Amino acid sequence: MTQPNEVPLQMRRNGFDPAEELARARDGEGVVRVETPWGLPGYLVCRQEDVRRVLADPARFSSALTPLRGAGALHPDELARMRAGQLIGLDPPEHTRLRRMLTSEFTQHRIRRLEPRIVEIVQTALDDLERAGRPADLMANFALPVPSLVICELLGVPYADRAGFQDRSAQLLDTSLSAEELTAVRREERAYLADLVARAQADPGQDLLGMLVREHADDLSTDELIGVAGQLLLAGHETTSNMLGLGILALLRHPDQLAVIREDPARVEPAVEELLRWLSISQSPPPRTTTTEVEIAGQVIPAGTLVICSLPAANRDSALVGDPDRLDVTREVAGHVAFGHGVHHCLGAPLARMEMRIAFPALLQRFPGLALAEPYEQVDFRVLSVVFGLNSLQVTW
């Protein structure tokens, strides 16, 4: 069994890069047996083609059959309430039913309507960062506030609550927490979300929660509303904030690449896709459980077995792009799995892309002399988090 502070293979990094042993697994067997943080043995899938195959086939690789990490002590009724509305833990048709209710709010057309407000939020965050003075923590003063405020306004969450939900989110993604600690955080977060949903049910606003209450009250249980709200809140700020922080760090380490975006913001779109691929901050989607015996890369995997996909390894597969370990923000990259693949492809991907397309050039143009204010070797990476990122990043300009 993986020890609490041992980094699982799929989460091991050497700086920005997948660890050498993870790259060897991809370039060698492609599928390797691992001990998982769930306390169960499993198989780790590393190649781009095989990862896409697993994620595209919920009939043979089930999300719903995978146990909730650290939930062994929960009463079945409480466990069922906690899993309700958790899209990433559901299979079709249940997953399809819930996702259909949300899809219209995350179309390109709807997201484009948010652009002026996101521009305002980014500019305000830049003003706050400048007022903070040099040196400043980019994570606390820019990378976290921007997506947090966006998702708060979209969902109808009071921005004043951000410190609490940011702290709980970080804990929920921390693989070093014991089962007891994780359960306590889940209960605390659920109590907060239950109050949020109760207020929306009593007085539905124009935000996403209000829309769900008004338009789908007969189709969604309260537990499902709580689950949907929690998943959107967690994903809406954690992934984008760490992409902003890590993306800037990566560009600072590659000044020629940074210059491309700073000098020509119109080139930011392919740069965002390349940073998504190269960084792959979502280490792996939740494990799937095989519903039948399957064969992947010549490895026979029995029914009822956990299968984990390594997104960083898959996105550095030479079958996807040439010279995959090189960051090149000018290249056109298609087919990466940074947002997952298949029915669980990230619902908020258009929103995350828009936030990055606005934030990266705005930051680099406001502070053309942006630089690290601490040695790279001392940068505080989040090593034991499901979402790879930074605890802080000291910068100057």
GROMACS .gro file of C-alpha atoms in nm:
model
  397
    1MET     CA    1   0.000   0.000   0.000
    2THR     CA    2   0.124   0.351  -0.081
    3GLN     CA    3   0.245   0.522   0.235
    4PRO     CA    4   0.081   0.857   0.321
    5ASN     CA    5   0.382   1.068   0.218
    6GLU     CA    6   0.499   0.851  -0.071
    7VAL     CA    7   0.429   1.008  -0.407
    8PRO     CA    8   0.232   0.767  -0.631
    9LEU     CA    9   0.401   0.690  -0.962
   10GLN     CA   10   0.143   0.880  -1.168
   11MET     CA   11   0.215   1.196  -0.965
   12ARG     CA   12   0.595   1.188  -0.968
   13ARG     CA   13   0.768   1.482  -1.133
   14ASN     CA   14   1.115   1.610  -1.196
   15GLY     CA   15   1.037   1.980  -1.193
   16PHE     CA   16   0.785   2.028  -1.473
   17ASP     CA   17   0.856   1.691  -1.632
   18PRO     CA   18   0.710   1.348  -1.558
   19ALA     CA   19   0.962   1.154  -1.348
   20GLU     CA   20   1.208   0.935  -1.537
   21GLU     CA   21   1.044   0.615  -1.410
   22LEU     CA   22   0.707   0.735  -1.541
   23ALA     CA   23   0.855   0.815  -1.882
   24ARG     CA   24   1.023   0.472  -1.887
   25ALA     CA   25   0.690   0.307  -1.811
   26ARG     CA   26   0.532   0.487  -2.105
   27ASP     CA   27   0.815   0.417  -2.348
   28GLY     CA   28   0.854   0.059  -2.227
   29GLU     CA   29   0.562  -0.163  -2.133
   30GLY     CA   30   0.306   0.120  -2.155
   31VAL     CA   31   0.101  -0.037  -1.873
   32VAL     CA   32   0.248  -0.119  -1.529
   33ARG     CA   33   0.116  -0.260  -1.204
   34VAL     CA   34   0.108  -0.008  -0.918
   35GLU     CA   35  -0.004   0.025  -0.559
   36THR     CA   36  -0.268   0.297  -0.543
   37PRO     CA   37  -0.361   0.558  -0.279
   38TRP     CA   38  -0.692   0.366  -0.249
   39GLY     CA   39  -0.505   0.080  -0.082
   40LEU     CA   40  -0.582  -0.145  -0.378
   41PRO     CA   41  -0.353  -0.270  -0.653
   42GLY     CA   42  -0.409  -0.133  -0.999
   43TYR     CA   43  -0.264  -0.072  -1.342
   44LEU     CA   44  -0.118   0.254  -1.465
   45VAL     CA   45  -0.176   0.340  -1.832
   46CYS     CA   46   0.080   0.582  -1.976
   47ARG     CA   47   0.057   0.608  -2.355
   48GLN     CA   48  -0.157   0.865  -2.536
   49GLU     CA   49  -0.349   0.613  -2.747
   50ASP     CA   50  -0.418   0.380  -2.453
   51VAL     CA   51  -0.521   0.664  -2.219
   52ARG     CA   52  -0.771   0.791  -2.477
   53ARG     CA   53  -0.905   0.439  -2.521
   54VAL     CA   54  -0.967   0.395  -2.147
   55LEU     CA   55  -1.128   0.737  -2.103
   56ALA     CA   56  -1.353   0.690  -2.408
   57ASP     CA   57  -1.501   0.359  -2.291
   58PRO     CA   58  -1.712   0.395  -1.973
   59ALA     CA   59  -1.883   0.063  -2.044
   60ARG     CA   60  -1.560  -0.132  -1.980
   61PHE     CA   61  -1.382   0.124  -1.761
   62SER     CA   62  -1.638   0.239  -1.506
   63SER     CA   63  -1.617   0.551  -1.289
   64ALA     CA   64  -1.919   0.456  -1.079
   65LEU     CA   65  -1.767   0.127  -0.960
   66THR     CA   66  -1.449   0.292  -0.830
   67PRO     CA   67  -1.451   0.334  -0.450
   68LEU     CA   68  -1.427   0.683  -0.302
   69ARG     CA   69  -1.079   0.733  -0.160
   70GLY     CA   70  -1.077   0.713   0.219
   71ALA     CA   71  -1.451   0.649   0.245
   72GLY     CA   72  -1.437   0.304   0.407
   73ALA     CA   73  -1.560   0.433   0.744
   74LEU     CA   74  -1.866   0.609   0.601
   75HIS     CA   75  -2.213   0.470   0.649
   76PRO     CA   76  -2.358   0.362   0.312
   77ASP     CA   77  -2.629   0.629   0.330
   78GLU     CA   78  -2.376   0.907   0.390
   79LEU     CA   79  -2.154   0.772   0.115
   80ALA     CA   80  -2.446   0.772  -0.129
   81ARG     CA   81  -2.524   1.135  -0.042
   82MET     CA   82  -2.160   1.235  -0.091
   83ARG     CA   83  -2.143   1.067  -0.432
   84ALA     CA   84  -2.471   1.216  -0.558
   85GLY     CA   85  -2.416   1.474  -0.829
   86GLN     CA   86  -2.043   1.398  -0.857
   87LEU     CA   87  -2.018   1.387  -1.235
   88ILE     CA   88  -1.665   1.249  -1.239
   89GLY     CA   89  -1.783   0.949  -1.039
   90LEU     CA   90  -2.079   0.858  -1.259
   91ASP     CA   91  -2.126   0.655  -1.576
   92PRO     CA   92  -2.386   0.702  -1.851
   93PRO     CA   93  -2.681   0.725  -1.850
   94GLU     CA   94  -2.676   0.891  -1.505
   95HIS     CA   95  -2.377   1.101  -1.601
   96THR     CA   96  -2.542   1.202  -1.927
   97ARG     CA   97  -2.860   1.312  -1.749
   98LEU     CA   98  -2.674   1.549  -1.515
   99ARG     CA   99  -2.422   1.679  -1.766
  100ARG     CA  100  -2.696   1.770  -2.013
  101MET     CA  101  -2.839   2.013  -1.756
  102LEU     CA  102  -2.506   2.197  -1.737
  103THR     CA  103  -2.378   2.183  -2.092
  104SER     CA  104  -2.568   2.488  -2.218
  105GLU     CA  105  -2.398   2.708  -1.959
  106PHE     CA  106  -2.048   2.610  -2.079
  107THR     CA  107  -2.084   2.645  -2.455
  108GLN     CA  108  -1.841   2.871  -2.641
  109HIS     CA  109  -2.127   3.115  -2.704
  110ARG     CA  110  -2.219   3.144  -2.335
  111ILE     CA  111  -1.857   3.168  -2.224
  112ARG     CA  112  -1.787   3.451  -2.472
  113ARG     CA  113  -2.052   3.656  -2.294
  114LEU     CA  114  -1.835   3.639  -1.981
  115GLU     CA  115  -1.527   3.780  -2.156
  116PRO     CA  116  -1.574   4.149  -2.066
  117ARG     CA  117  -1.621   4.061  -1.700
  118ILE     CA  118  -1.315   3.832  -1.700
  119VAL     CA  119  -1.110   4.115  -1.851
  120GLU     CA  120  -1.226   4.340  -1.564
  121ILE     CA  121  -1.140   4.076  -1.304
  122VAL     CA  122  -0.791   4.027  -1.451
  123GLN     CA  123  -0.722   4.402  -1.462
  124THR     CA  124  -0.835   4.443  -1.099
  125ALA     CA  125  -0.611   4.155  -0.993
  126LEU     CA  126  -0.317   4.316  -1.175
  127ASP     CA  127  -0.385   4.643  -0.992
  128ASP     CA  128  -0.391   4.455  -0.661
  129LEU     CA  129  -0.068   4.274  -0.748
  130GLU     CA  130   0.104   4.605  -0.824
  131ARG     CA  131  -0.023   4.755  -0.498
  132ALA     CA  132   0.111   4.455  -0.306
  133GLY     CA  133   0.461   4.573  -0.397
  134ARG     CA  134   0.775   4.383  -0.486
  135PRO     CA  135   0.835   4.101  -0.422
  136ALA     CA  136   0.484   3.955  -0.431
  137ASP     CA  137   0.331   3.610  -0.421
  138LEU     CA  138   0.184   3.560  -0.768
  139MET     CA  139  -0.038   3.275  -0.648
  140ALA     CA  140  -0.202   3.469  -0.364
  141ASN     CA  141  -0.224   3.799  -0.550
  142PHE     CA  142  -0.315   3.691  -0.902
  143ALA     CA  143  -0.335   3.322  -0.993
  144LEU     CA  144  -0.586   3.231  -0.722
  145PRO     CA  145  -0.804   3.544  -0.712
  146VAL     CA  146  -0.883   3.552  -1.086
  147PRO     CA  147  -1.044   3.206  -1.131
  148SER     CA  148  -1.188   3.213  -0.778
  149LEU     CA  149  -1.382   3.531  -0.847
  150VAL     CA  150  -1.492   3.405  -1.189
  151ILE     CA  151  -1.631   3.079  -1.053
  152CYS     CA  152  -1.787   3.254  -0.752
  153GLU     CA  153  -1.981   3.490  -0.979
  154LEU     CA  154  -2.075   3.211  -1.218
  155LEU     CA  155  -2.204   2.981  -0.944
  156GLY     CA  156  -2.339   3.237  -0.701
  157VAL     CA  157  -2.086   3.174  -0.425
  158PRO     CA  158  -1.997   3.468  -0.195
  159TYR     CA  159  -1.640   3.572  -0.279
  160ALA     CA  160  -1.592   3.647   0.091
  161ASP     CA  161  -1.601   3.268   0.147
  162ARG     CA  162  -1.299   3.207  -0.077
  163ALA     CA  163  -1.042   3.147   0.198
  164GLY     CA  164  -1.251   2.863   0.337
  165PHE     CA  165  -1.328   2.686   0.012
  166GLN     CA  166  -0.973   2.733  -0.119
  167ASP     CA  167  -0.831   2.572   0.195
  168ARG     CA  168  -1.077   2.282   0.184
  169SER     CA  169  -1.019   2.230  -0.188
  170ALA     CA  170  -0.644   2.201  -0.136
  171GLN     CA  171  -0.703   1.941   0.135
  172LEU     CA  172  -0.949   1.740  -0.075
  173LEU     CA  173  -0.680   1.707  -0.343
  174ASP     CA  174  -0.401   1.621  -0.098
  175THR     CA  175  -0.313   1.250  -0.121
  176SER     CA  176  -0.120   1.262   0.208
  177LEU     CA  177  -0.437   1.308   0.418
  178SER     CA  178  -0.551   1.009   0.619
  179ALA     CA  179  -0.897   0.863   0.562
  180GLU     CA  180  -1.017   1.027   0.883
  181GLU     CA  181  -0.880   1.368   0.786
  182LEU     CA  182  -1.025   1.343   0.437
  183THR     CA  183  -1.368   1.245   0.570
  184ALA     CA  184  -1.368   1.540   0.809
  185VAL     CA  185  -1.289   1.784   0.527
  186ARG     CA  186  -1.556   1.629   0.305
  187ARG     CA  187  -1.817   1.669   0.578
  188GLU     CA  188  -1.715   2.030   0.639
  189GLU     CA  189  -1.729   2.113   0.269
  190ARG     CA  190  -2.063   1.939   0.228
  191ALA     CA  191  -2.214   2.136   0.518
  192TYR     CA  192  -2.101   2.461   0.353
  193LEU     CA  193  -2.243   2.359   0.016
  194ALA     CA  194  -2.571   2.242   0.170
  195ASP     CA  195  -2.621   2.590   0.314
  196LEU     CA  196  -2.535   2.745  -0.022
  197VAL     CA  197  -2.788   2.524  -0.202
  198ALA     CA  198  -3.058   2.591   0.061
  199ARG     CA  199  -3.020   2.966   0.001
  200ALA     CA  200  -3.043   2.915  -0.375
  201GLN     CA  201  -3.356   2.704  -0.334
  202ALA     CA  202  -3.516   2.972  -0.116
  203ASP     CA  203  -3.423   3.258  -0.349
  204PRO     CA  204  -3.277   3.145  -0.684
  205GLY     CA  205  -3.063   3.414  -0.844
  206GLN     CA  206  -2.939   3.459  -1.200
  207ASP     CA  207  -2.628   3.249  -1.139
  208LEU     CA  208  -2.574   2.886  -1.232
  209LEU     CA  209  -2.712   2.745  -0.906
  210GLY     CA  210  -3.019   2.961  -0.942
  211MET     CA  211  -3.068   2.838  -1.297
  212LEU     CA  212  -3.047   2.475  -1.186
  213VAL     CA  213  -3.304   2.537  -0.913
  214ARG     CA  214  -3.545   2.723  -1.143
  215GLU     CA  215  -3.518   2.498  -1.446
  216HIS     CA  216  -3.444   2.155  -1.300
  217ALA     CA  217  -3.598   2.150  -0.953
  218ASP     CA  218  -3.805   1.844  -1.044
  219ASP     CA  219  -3.509   1.659  -1.195
  220LEU     CA  220  -3.236   1.725  -0.938
  221SER     CA  221  -3.236   1.614  -0.576
  222THR     CA  222  -3.085   1.841  -0.312
  223ASP     CA  223  -2.795   1.598  -0.273
  224GLU     CA  224  -2.731   1.616  -0.648
  225LEU     CA  225  -2.735   1.995  -0.639
  226ILE     CA  226  -2.481   1.988  -0.355
  227GLY     CA  227  -2.259   1.747  -0.550
  228VAL     CA  228  -2.274   1.948  -0.872
  229ALA     CA  229  -2.199   2.274  -0.689
  230GLY     CA  230  -1.903   2.120  -0.508
  231GLN     CA  231  -1.751   1.973  -0.819
  232LEU     CA  232  -1.783   2.296  -1.019
  233LEU     CA  233  -1.644   2.505  -0.735
  234LEU     CA  234  -1.345   2.276  -0.684
  235ALA     CA  235  -1.261   2.237  -1.052
  236GLY     CA  236  -1.340   2.599  -1.136
  237HIS     CA  237  -1.059   2.752  -0.937
  238GLU     CA  238  -0.806   2.480  -0.853
  239THR     CA  239  -0.708   2.382  -1.205
  240THR     CA  240  -0.703   2.728  -1.361
  241SER     CA  241  -0.517   2.891  -1.071
  242ASN     CA  242  -0.243   2.631  -1.089
  243MET     CA  243  -0.225   2.659  -1.467
  244LEU     CA  244  -0.174   3.035  -1.431
  245GLY     CA  245   0.094   2.997  -1.164
  246LEU     CA  246   0.281   2.707  -1.324
  247GLY     CA  247   0.237   2.855  -1.670
  248ILE     CA  248   0.408   3.179  -1.567
  249LEU     CA  249   0.685   2.986  -1.393
  250ALA     CA  250   0.739   2.777  -1.707
  251LEU     CA  251   0.755   3.091  -1.922
  252LEU     CA  252   0.997   3.260  -1.684
  253ARG     CA  253   1.219   2.954  -1.720
  254HIS     CA  254   1.188   2.982  -2.099
  255PRO     CA  255   1.224   3.356  -2.168
  256ASP     CA  256   1.223   3.309  -2.546
  257GLN     CA  257   0.879   3.150  -2.517
  258LEU     CA  258   0.758   3.421  -2.278
  259ALA     CA  259   0.863   3.686  -2.528
  260VAL     CA  260   0.639   3.534  -2.796
  261ILE     CA  261   0.326   3.595  -2.586
  262ARG     CA  262   0.433   3.932  -2.443
  263GLU     CA  263   0.522   4.077  -2.782
  264ASP     CA  264   0.225   3.935  -2.974
  265PRO     CA  265  -0.078   3.853  -2.754
  266ALA     CA  266  -0.261   3.727  -3.062
  267ARG     CA  267  -0.039   3.418  -3.045
  268VAL     CA  268  -0.165   3.324  -2.700
  269GLU     CA  269  -0.416   3.060  -2.818
  270PRO     CA  270  -0.164   2.796  -2.937
  271ALA     CA  271   0.056   2.893  -2.641
  272VAL     CA  272  -0.224   2.801  -2.399
  273GLU     CA  273  -0.270   2.462  -2.566
  274GLU     CA  274   0.103   2.391  -2.552
  275LEU     CA  275   0.123   2.491  -2.185
  276LEU     CA  276  -0.177   2.268  -2.110
  277ARG     CA  277  -0.004   1.976  -2.282
  278TRP     CA  278   0.343   2.038  -2.144
  279LEU     CA  279   0.237   2.100  -1.783
  280SER     CA  280  -0.057   1.855  -1.757
  281ILE     CA  281  -0.146   1.977  -1.410
  282SER     CA  282  -0.429   1.723  -1.369
  283GLN     CA  283  -0.209   1.428  -1.282
  284SER     CA  284  -0.475   1.170  -1.358
  285PRO     CA  285  -0.853   1.153  -1.374
  286PRO     CA  286  -1.023   0.947  -1.105
  287PRO     CA  287  -0.946   0.576  -1.155
  288ARG     CA  288  -1.174   0.354  -1.357
  289THR     CA  289  -1.272   0.001  -1.258
  290THR     CA  290  -1.280  -0.266  -1.527
  291THR     CA  291  -1.620  -0.427  -1.579
  292THR     CA  292  -1.475  -0.716  -1.776
  293GLU     CA  293  -1.135  -0.859  -1.859
  294VAL     CA  294  -0.951  -0.621  -2.093
  295GLU     CA  295  -0.618  -0.609  -2.271
  296ILE     CA  296  -0.414  -0.289  -2.297
  297ALA     CA  297  -0.070  -0.275  -2.461
  298GLY     CA  298  -0.049  -0.653  -2.440
  299GLN     CA  299  -0.130  -0.656  -2.066
  300VAL     CA  300  -0.436  -0.858  -1.961
  301ILE     CA  301  -0.625  -0.681  -1.682
  302PRO     CA  302  -0.891  -0.874  -1.489
  303ALA     CA  303  -1.245  -0.751  -1.427
  304GLY     CA  304  -1.290  -0.546  -1.111
  305THR     CA  305  -0.942  -0.390  -1.127
  306LEU     CA  306  -0.847  -0.024  -1.084
  307VAL     CA  307  -0.704   0.143  -1.393
  308ILE     CA  308  -0.527   0.479  -1.356
  309CYS     CA  309  -0.434   0.702  -1.649
  310SER     CA  310  -0.125   0.923  -1.638
  311LEU     CA  311  -0.206   1.244  -1.824
  312PRO     CA  312   0.146   1.395  -1.794
  313ALA     CA  313   0.301   1.081  -1.945
  314ALA     CA  314   0.040   1.064  -2.222
  315ASN     CA  315   0.085   1.430  -2.314
  316ARG     CA  316   0.463   1.383  -2.344
  317ASP     CA  317   0.417   1.083  -2.576
  318SER     CA  318   0.616   1.121  -2.900
  319ALA     CA  319   0.314   0.972  -3.078
  320LEU     CA  320   0.132   1.298  -3.002
  321VAL     CA  321   0.398   1.555  -3.095
  322GLY     CA  322   0.760   1.553  -3.203
  323ASP     CA  323   1.019   1.640  -2.938
  324PRO     CA  324   0.748   1.625  -2.670
  325ASP     CA  325   0.966   1.732  -2.377
  326ARG     CA  326   1.041   2.067  -2.539
  327LEU     CA  327   0.812   2.360  -2.463
  328ASP     CA  328   0.722   2.534  -2.789
  329VAL     CA  329   0.437   2.782  -2.761
  330THR     CA  330   0.430   2.836  -3.136
  331ARG     CA  331   0.346   2.479  -3.230
  332GLU     CA  332  -0.004   2.364  -3.316
  333VAL     CA  333  -0.095   2.077  -3.087
  334ALA     CA  334  -0.420   1.884  -3.114
  335GLY     CA  335  -0.548   1.583  -2.926
  336HIS     CA  336  -0.383   1.639  -2.589
  337VAL     CA  337  -0.564   1.501  -2.284
  338ALA     CA  338  -0.496   1.782  -2.036
  339PHE     CA  339  -0.873   1.823  -1.996
  340GLY     CA  340  -0.936   1.448  -2.008
  341HIS     CA  341  -1.118   1.273  -2.290
  342GLY     CA  342  -1.451   1.111  -2.364
  343VAL     CA  343  -1.769   1.161  -2.164
  344HIS     CA  344  -1.574   1.310  -1.872
  345HIS     CA  345  -1.387   1.568  -2.080
  346CYS     CA  346  -1.373   1.879  -1.862
  347LEU     CA  347  -1.702   2.067  -1.883
  348GLY     CA  348  -1.534   2.396  -1.794
  349ALA     CA  349  -1.255   2.371  -2.053
  350PRO     CA  350  -1.385   2.667  -2.263
  351LEU     CA  351  -1.397   2.886  -1.951
  352ALA     CA  352  -1.048   2.784  -1.837
  353ARG     CA  353  -0.906   2.851  -2.183
  354MET     CA  354  -1.064   3.196  -2.194
  355GLU     CA  355  -0.927   3.288  -1.852
  356MET     CA  356  -0.576   3.185  -1.957
  357ARG     CA  357  -0.598   3.357  -2.296
  358ILE     CA  358  -0.685   3.682  -2.117
  359ALA     CA  359  -0.462   3.651  -1.810
  360PHE     CA  360  -0.125   3.547  -1.956
  361PRO     CA  361  -0.079   3.837  -2.203
  362ALA     CA  362  -0.230   4.090  -1.960
  363LEU     CA  363   0.017   3.996  -1.687
  364LEU     CA  364   0.319   3.989  -1.916
  365GLN     CA  365   0.235   4.325  -2.073
  366ARG     CA  366   0.161   4.499  -1.743
  367PHE     CA  367   0.490   4.373  -1.600
  368PRO     CA  368   0.734   4.336  -1.891
  369GLY     CA  369   1.020   4.291  -1.644
  370LEU     CA  370   0.846   4.008  -1.455
  371ALA     CA  371   1.104   3.779  -1.293
  372LEU     CA  372   1.140   3.521  -1.019
  373ALA     CA  373   1.217   3.670  -0.680
  374GLU     CA  374   1.338   3.340  -0.534
  375PRO     CA  375   1.576   3.070  -0.658
  376TYR     CA  376   1.397   2.820  -0.881
  377GLU     CA  377   1.526   2.542  -0.654
  378GLN     CA  378   1.326   2.692  -0.367
  379VAL     CA  379   0.993   2.721  -0.550
  380ASP     CA  380   0.721   2.556  -0.340
  381PHE     CA  381   0.564   2.291  -0.566
  382ARG     CA  382   0.252   2.100  -0.457
  383VAL     CA  383   0.395   1.752  -0.484
  384LEU     CA  384   0.127   1.544  -0.313
  385SER     CA  385  -0.175   1.703  -0.480
  386VAL     CA  386  -0.394   1.543  -0.743
  387VAL     CA  387  -0.370   1.881  -0.919
  388PHE     CA  388  -0.003   1.963  -0.967
  389GLY     CA  389   0.075   2.323  -0.886
  390LEU     CA  390   0.239   2.574  -0.658
  391ASN     CA  391   0.176   2.675  -0.298
  392SER     CA  392   0.336   3.011  -0.368
  393LEU     CA  393   0.549   3.188  -0.628
  394GLN     CA  394   0.753   3.493  -0.537
  395VAL     CA  395   0.796   3.736  -0.829
  396THR     CA  396   0.927   4.083  -0.889
  397TRP     CA  397   0.919   4.325  -1.185
   0.00000   0.00000   0.00000
